[in-house]
Amino acid sequence: MNTRSWTRLRLEEKGPICHLVLARPEAANRIDVAMVRELEEACYYLEDDSPASLVVVRGSGGCFSEGIDLGEFWLDRPPDTHGLHRWEKALRALERVKKATLAVLEGTCRGGGVQLALTCDVRLASQSARLTLDEVKMGFLPGMATWRLPKFVGLGRARELLATGRTISAREAREIGLVDRVCSDTEIDQATDQFLADLLPVNGTALALTRRLLDEAFSTPYETALGNFLAAQSRCITSDPFLQLCRRPSRD
């Protein structure tokens, strides 16, 4: 196993799978400035140098993340949006990495933790996981969850969750489309392995182009979407992996 460690994050690579671990358990994996910086660095490594094709994002200490560490973000200076902008850049980098991404949610997943999970392709939650987006209740905005959340749960449900800031169970999150699978707490590792097996193999180019087309689905006219699809498909079917697939003997 190849391991790369920072002060807040840890990467564990083995074969096609890389585990990106939030490693601040003493603070419930709250997201501070250092973690944001390290997430950016980790995403650059994943995009440019990692041989893995699947990334598992998870917390340590039985907790995914308590969200943004507000006091640390604006320690000794007036609040501004610079740090939050950098946080969104890190999220966008993870969202665009040419690898399949799976968020594994255990324990608390709050605020920025939910924002992080929303950038992944799919989400698995343990039965006892609890998800909360309560920023509005505290007087500020839930980051770009205002843009991502409606794509998973619909506009009406997103408004209700953000306005009330209520905590929802893993089961409810599954019912409304916020997570994809739920498993018992004792079977989280087995369920993770099964999800990874379902995702393999991964074609990074096809996955990245599919994500882009899905992002445009609700805001692009059909004719424009068709043109974008044909251009993207042309890239896929002229790539070496696809051409090699076409050359394989067909099976009866």
PDB file of N, CA and C in Angstrom, residues 28 35 45 101 105-106 120 183 217 250:
ATOM      1  N   ALA A  28     -13.514  16.128  15.191  1.00  0.00           N
ATOM      2  CA  ALA A  28     -14.640  15.605  14.406  1.00  0.00           C
ATOM      3  C   ALA A  28     -14.479  15.908  12.918  1.00  0.00           C
ATOM      4  N   MET A  35      -6.905  21.973   5.964  1.00  0.00           N
ATOM      5  CA  MET A  35      -7.544  20.863   5.262  1.00  0.00           C
ATOM      6  C   MET A  35      -7.951  21.267   3.850  1.00  0.00           C
ATOM      7  N   TYR A  45      -2.743  15.716  -7.090  1.00  0.00           N
ATOM      8  CA  TYR A  45      -2.042  14.435  -7.154  1.00  0.00           C
ATOM      9  C   TYR A  45      -2.936  13.370  -7.791  1.00  0.00           C
ATOM     10  N   THR A 101     -15.715   8.547  -7.789  1.00  0.00           N
ATOM     11  CA  THR A 101     -15.579   8.937  -6.389  1.00  0.00           C
ATOM     12  C   THR A 101     -16.776   8.445  -5.580  1.00  0.00           C
ATOM     13  N   LEU A 105     -20.243   7.679   4.346  1.00  0.00           N
ATOM     14  CA  LEU A 105     -20.698   8.545   5.429  1.00  0.00           C
ATOM     15  C   LEU A 105     -20.991   7.732   6.680  1.00  0.00           C
ATOM     16  N   GLU A 106     -20.295   8.096   7.751  1.00  0.00           N
ATOM     17  CA  GLU A 106     -20.528   7.493   9.061  1.00  0.00           C
ATOM     18  C   GLU A 106     -20.685   8.606  10.082  1.00  0.00           C
ATOM     19  N   CYS A 120     -19.102  14.037  -4.790  1.00  0.00           N
ATOM     20  CA  CYS A 120     -18.744  12.679  -5.204  1.00  0.00           C
ATOM     21  C   CYS A 120     -19.810  12.101  -6.136  1.00  0.00           C
ATOM     22  N   CYS A 183     -26.313   0.922   4.663  1.00  0.00           N
ATOM     23  CA  CYS A 183     -25.984  -0.397   5.195  1.00  0.00           C
ATOM     24  C   CYS A 183     -25.911  -0.324   6.713  1.00  0.00           C
ATOM     25  N   ALA A 217     -27.685  19.261 -17.933  1.00  0.00           N
ATOM     26  CA  ALA A 217     -28.961  18.675 -18.355  1.00  0.00           C
ATOM     27  C   ALA A 217     -30.165  19.571 -18.103  1.00  0.00           C
ATOM     28  N   SER A 250     -15.730 -10.806 -30.576  1.00  0.00           N
ATOM     29  CA  SER A 250     -17.059 -10.772 -29.968  1.00  0.00           C
ATOM     30  C   SER A 250     -17.387 -12.132 -29.384  1.00  0.00           C
TER      31      SER A 250
END
